[in-house]
Amino acid sequence: MNKFVNLATQDGVAVITINNPPVNALSPGVPEGLVEALDAAERDPSARAIVIIGGGRTFIAGADIKELELAASGRGSGPPEFHGILARIEDSTKPVVMAIHGTALGGGNEVAMAGHYRVAVPDAQIGQPEVNLGIIPGAEGTQRLPRLVGVAAAIDLCVSGKPIRAPEALKLGLIDRVIEGDLLAGAVAFARAIADKGGALPKTRELSDKLGSEFVNASIFAAGRDQARKTRRNMIAPLMAVDAIEAAATLPFDEGCKKEREIFEECIASDQARALIHAFFAERAVAKIPDIPKETAVYNIRQAAIIGAGTMGGGIAMACANAGIAVLLKEVEQTALDRGLAIIRKNYENSVKKGRFSQEVMDQRIALIHPQLTYDGFAQADLIIEAAFESMELKKRIFGEIDRIAQSDCVLASNTSTLDIDEIASVTSRPHMVIGLHFFSPANVMRLVEIVRGKATSREVVATALALAKKLGKVGVVVGNCRGFVGNRMMLPYMREAQFLVEEGATPEQVDRALTNFGMAMGIFAVDDMGGIDLAWRVRQEYKHLEKPGVRMPIVLEKLFHLGRYGQKTGAGWYRYDENRKPTADPEVHALIEKTAHEGGIERRHISDDEIIERSIYIMINEGAKILEEGYALRAADIDVIYLTGYGFPAYRGGPMWYADTVGLKQVRDRIREFHEKHGEFWEPAPLLAKLADQGETFADYDAAREQSLAVA
Ligand code: 3H9
């Protein structure tokens, strides 16, 4: 038909195949090809029914997000419009059967729902993930979905954005049959049977029996809006998706579609959609490293070995086992090993209880983790990850030991969060095999892995780390070897500024509330208490020699440490905790802060939430700009991905650097200059930030220019 759509006939059924790799997105040309193919199939007297199927690894994964990006930024000719193709499918005079494998997401599911029937292989995934892009289903999905699955399930699918597998879709009425074995053969046989049976063709838009009554729906919509507010805090699209589904339940189909379109267009023009679409592409761009082409050879990781069964080591072991990688887990003492394993077991048991996977899956995963006190079997490992205490001396000793044992092709990784990877590598005979794999706690859950590239790390080892991150279901971001790498290097000034803010007049609760209202997953003081004030104190001691004499540092944290207030684990830190670790404000901490301020000659004043946000977030942005200019992050977008996947930065703000662009770099620079004058040298403006602001450019412009120059190189 055209280069995207192919038409053939099989056993008296027209088979329309969509070929738009890699994910068969509905890019320009695909809908047109579909219409042509449908016309031809209807004209063909030998075809009694029509099957639409995806070529390659998937059905249709949605509208082309590049098109949406253009529409969101006001470029292009507006968002794509699929009304014509959907009506054309549904009005077909021959039965149309959608044959689904891989994913039918967003516009993909919307096309599928316009078919008269849907069949799918058992592991096919079907869903409406648009809210993850800051939009709602915009191709009649909010109108057809409740007609097929009912209002409550439609709300759940559209608000959560989570896909479901074929068996659940069958239960809900979203598909008509699960096909075991060959999908095309099964779909063709299904289509023939429908044609044999004859009769009227079911059109989703004409269904109404699952739309419910106004009385029953009232509580369902209220619950849906609650779910949206709770699980998608501060986000516009999930609430708007509920509005659109409400239109389905209260208006005729065509009017409901009009309403959906209005809401869709409002969403796509929002800052949130722009930020989330940026995040989507940024997450995929991080794997593109200019000097590491796709074809770079990677080491095959079948057997991993981990040193340290503490919180990090245990979490990394689970992440490996979850991906089917066998793990040797080594500790120095039996009690520590037992404790580590007990935590792993408990975590898995909780997942089984919550129905995330079966007991059988849990048993398989635990069986992949082999606890031990020796280096037995390490000689056969393909990857060794050291996850010991954060001490250079200890890490060097361990790397010396594993260098003597490991096979020559074994990747040697450290989970250090701050230490110099080159110094660690220097004690081995093979620095090219050494890399940092900085996982985030809990490592079985958090998606980020900072991949720290040392000066000698080989390209193959970096490529292996990226492939490993993908296999573990994580996002690997390659960063340079500077103090704290990217994430923690930006985190330190953020923490310090928050402490200055409380000394100057804010309270920990006010700072945390302002930050969570801004959208951070947790306030910074709550983070401190969770991570441990003792740990924060220890990290500070490692770098105390770098602090300049005469430059004032905040000191309340030191005082909390000396009082034994280590945070959640001791029941008290910046907050006081009950036995369920629920925090409350602590007057003792307030008194301590006031006393400290008084002793330091600091006059406390009212601090606004706006100042809290500016000082906390801009200091991070300023550090991010320095990191970027120094080359420790390849792109501003890489920094965004680090903060979105590892530090709880709100996705709908796109990450700190994207957020700076949306505020306007001139405004950010001007405020930083003011803070510099008022608060001193920690606020030294980053030259890159100042330059971009002077030129009226953004970090996104900087990335785009750099992408081009890197491609030329
Ligand atoms: C929508 O449908 C709106 C409608 O309701 C209404 C409109 C009016 N478009 O993720 P991967 C690219 S909104 C364009 O690494 P995986 C991706 O950038 C859409 N490109 O693979 C990457 O490119 P590159 C609703 C897309 O196997 C390559 O494909 N749908 C699209 O790990 C491989 O991607 C969604 O939100 C797209 N739709 O995961 C689904 N999708 O190689 C979004 C992917 O140059 N997609 N690309 O970096 C996904 O969730 C995953 O890509 C998927 C595959 C699960 C499909």
PDB file of C-alpha atoms and ligand atoms in Angstrom, residues 22-23 25 57 61-66 68 79-82 103 105-108 110 128-130 133 135-139 261 264 280-281 284-285 288 294 470, ligand 1:
ATOM      1  CA  PRO A  22      11.034  -0.033  15.828  1.00  0.00           C
ATOM      2  CA  VAL A  23       7.612   0.224  17.494  1.00  0.00           C
ATOM      3  CA  ALA A  25       4.196   4.242  15.916  1.00  0.00           C
ATOM      4  CA  ARG A  57       8.284  -7.067  17.579  1.00  0.00           C
ATOM      5  CA  ALA A  61       3.028   1.455  20.467  1.00  0.00           C
ATOM      6  CA  GLY A  62       1.062   4.675  20.050  1.00  0.00           C
ATOM      7  CA  ALA A  63       1.079   7.990  18.277  1.00  0.00           C
ATOM      8  CA  ASP A  64       4.514   9.155  17.165  1.00  0.00           C
ATOM      9  CA  ILE A  65       5.828  10.989  20.218  1.00  0.00           C
ATOM     10  CA  LYS A  66       8.098  13.103  17.991  1.00  0.00           C
ATOM     11  CA  LEU A  68       3.540  15.177  19.879  1.00  0.00           C
ATOM     12  CA  PRO A  79      -1.297  17.355  17.174  1.00  0.00           C
ATOM     13  CA  PRO A  80      -2.102  14.342  15.003  1.00  0.00           C
ATOM     14  CA  GLU A  81      -5.772  13.607  14.391  1.00  0.00           C
ATOM     15  CA  PHE A  82      -6.903  10.008  14.013  1.00  0.00           C
ATOM     16  CA  THR A 103       2.465  -3.648  22.998  1.00  0.00           C
ATOM     17  CA  LEU A 105      -0.248   1.379  23.848  1.00  0.00           C
ATOM     18  CA  GLY A 106      -1.925   4.768  23.643  1.00  0.00           C
ATOM     19  CA  GLY A 107      -2.972   5.358  20.038  1.00  0.00           C
ATOM     20  CA  GLY A 108      -2.185   1.668  19.458  1.00  0.00           C
ATOM     21  CA  GLU A 110      -7.176   3.298  20.438  1.00  0.00           C
ATOM     22  CA  GLN A 128      -3.171   3.946  27.868  1.00  0.00           C
ATOM     23  CA  PRO A 129       0.124   5.397  29.157  1.00  0.00           C
ATOM     24  CA  GLU A 130      -0.536   8.944  27.890  1.00  0.00           C
ATOM     25  CA  LEU A 133       3.582  12.145  28.749  1.00  0.00           C
ATOM     26  CA  ILE A 135      -1.547  14.167  28.040  1.00  0.00           C
ATOM     27  CA  ILE A 136      -4.744  12.131  27.919  1.00  0.00           C
ATOM     28  CA  PRO A 137      -5.684   9.520  25.315  1.00  0.00           C
ATOM     29  CA  GLY A 138      -6.531  11.768  22.382  1.00  0.00           C
ATOM     30  CA  ALA A 139      -7.791   9.342  19.771  1.00  0.00           C
ATOM     31  CA  ARG A 261     -10.135  16.587  21.891  1.00  0.00           C
ATOM     32  CA  PHE A 264      -6.216  16.725  24.873  1.00  0.00           C
ATOM     33  CA  PHE A 280      10.759  10.381  27.634  1.00  0.00           C
ATOM     34  CA  PHE A 281      13.349  11.187  24.977  1.00  0.00           C
ATOM     35  CA  ARG A 284      16.369   7.076  25.759  1.00  0.00           C
ATOM     36  CA  ALA A 285      19.149   9.479  24.727  1.00  0.00           C
ATOM     37  CA  LYS A 288      23.805   7.159  23.212  1.00  0.00           C
ATOM     38  CA  LYS A 294      25.736   0.523  19.016  1.00  0.00           C
ATOM     39  CA  LYS A 470      18.891  -2.160  30.588  1.00  0.00           C
TER      40      LYS A 470
HETATM   41  C1  3H9 B   1      -0.429   8.568  22.172  1.00  0.00           C
HETATM   42  O1  3H9 B   1      -0.539   7.518  21.634  1.00  0.00           O
HETATM   43  C2  3H9 B   1      -1.410   9.704  22.046  1.00  0.00           C
HETATM   44  C3  3H9 B   1      -2.728   9.281  21.527  1.00  0.00           C
HETATM   45  O2  3H9 B   1      -3.593   8.909  22.595  1.00  0.00           O
HETATM   46  C4  3H9 B   1      -3.452  10.359  20.815  1.00  0.00           C
HETATM   47  C5  3H9 B   1      -2.776  11.179  19.823  1.00  0.00           C
HETATM   48  C6  3H9 B   1      -3.712  12.141  19.128  1.00  0.00           C
HETATM   49  N1  3H9 B   1       6.774   7.354  19.154  1.00  0.00           N
HETATM   50  O3  3H9 B   1      11.707   2.559  24.687  1.00  0.00           O
HETATM   51  P1  3H9 B   1      12.599   1.930  23.690  1.00  0.00           P
HETATM   52  C7  3H9 B   1      11.224   5.034  20.087  1.00  0.00           C
HETATM   53  S1  3H9 B   1       0.922   8.935  23.119  1.00  0.00           S
HETATM   54  C8  3H9 B   1       7.984   7.623  18.675  1.00  0.00           C
HETATM   55  O4  3H9 B   1      14.068   2.063  23.873  1.00  0.00           O
HETATM   56  P2  3H9 B   1      11.743  -0.706  24.493  1.00  0.00           P
HETATM   57  C9  3H9 B   1      12.151   5.393  21.220  1.00  0.00           C
HETATM   58  O5  3H9 B   1      12.344   6.775  21.292  1.00  0.00           O
HETATM   59  C10 3H9 B   1       1.979   7.534  22.951  1.00  0.00           C
HETATM   60  N2  3H9 B   1       9.094   6.929  19.033  1.00  0.00           N
HETATM   61  O6  3H9 B   1      12.260   0.378  23.438  1.00  0.00           O
HETATM   62  C11 3H9 B   1      13.399   4.642  20.818  1.00  0.00           C
HETATM   63  O7  3H9 B   1      14.056   5.399  19.804  1.00  0.00           O
HETATM   64  P3  3H9 B   1      15.652   5.407  19.716  1.00  0.00           P
HETATM   65  C12 3H9 B   1       1.547   6.427  23.809  1.00  0.00           C
HETATM   66  C13 3H9 B   1       8.925   5.948  19.913  1.00  0.00           C
HETATM   67  O8  3H9 B   1      11.691  -1.971  23.765  1.00  0.00           O
HETATM   68  C14 3H9 B   1      12.859   3.378  20.158  1.00  0.00           C
HETATM   69  O9  3H9 B   1      11.534   3.679  19.789  1.00  0.00           O
HETATM   70  N3  3H9 B   1       2.549   5.384  23.794  1.00  0.00           N
HETATM   71  C15 3H9 B   1       7.681   5.632  20.448  1.00  0.00           C
HETATM   72  O10 3H9 B   1      12.520  -0.611  25.743  1.00  0.00           O
HETATM   73  C16 3H9 B   1      12.853   2.178  21.074  1.00  0.00           C
HETATM   74  O11 3H9 B   1      12.172   2.532  22.281  1.00  0.00           O
HETATM   75  C17 3H9 B   1       3.573   5.351  24.658  1.00  0.00           C
HETATM   76  O12 3H9 B   1       3.678   6.175  25.531  1.00  0.00           O
HETATM   77  C18 3H9 B   1       6.565   6.381  20.034  1.00  0.00           C
HETATM   78  N4  3H9 B   1       5.331   6.126  20.476  1.00  0.00           N
HETATM   79  O13 3H9 B   1      10.259  -0.244  24.867  1.00  0.00           O
HETATM   80  C19 3H9 B   1       4.562   4.233  24.484  1.00  0.00           C
HETATM   81  N5  3H9 B   1       7.830   4.609  21.331  1.00  0.00           N
HETATM   82  O14 3H9 B   1      16.072   3.998  19.491  1.00  0.00           O
HETATM   83  C20 3H9 B   1       5.970   4.761  24.496  1.00  0.00           C
HETATM   84  C21 3H9 B   1       9.145   4.293  21.303  1.00  0.00           C
HETATM   85  O15 3H9 B   1      15.947   6.347  18.594  1.00  0.00           O
HETATM   86  N6  3H9 B   1       6.958   3.750  24.267  1.00  0.00           N
HETATM   87  N7  3H9 B   1       9.811   5.096  20.458  1.00  0.00           N
HETATM   88  O16 3H9 B   1      16.111   5.932  21.050  1.00  0.00           O
HETATM   89  C22 3H9 B   1       7.330   2.839  25.196  1.00  0.00           C
HETATM   90  O17 3H9 B   1       6.795   2.793  26.280  1.00  0.00           O
HETATM   91  C23 3H9 B   1       8.443   1.921  24.851  1.00  0.00           C
HETATM   92  O18 3H9 B   1       9.170   2.484  23.782  1.00  0.00           O
HETATM   93  C24 3H9 B   1       8.011   0.493  24.423  1.00  0.00           C
HETATM   94  C25 3H9 B   1       9.251  -0.291  23.904  1.00  0.00           C
HETATM   95  C26 3H9 B   1       7.417  -0.219  25.630  1.00  0.00           C
HETATM   96  C27 3H9 B   1       7.000   0.553  23.309  1.00  0.00           C
END
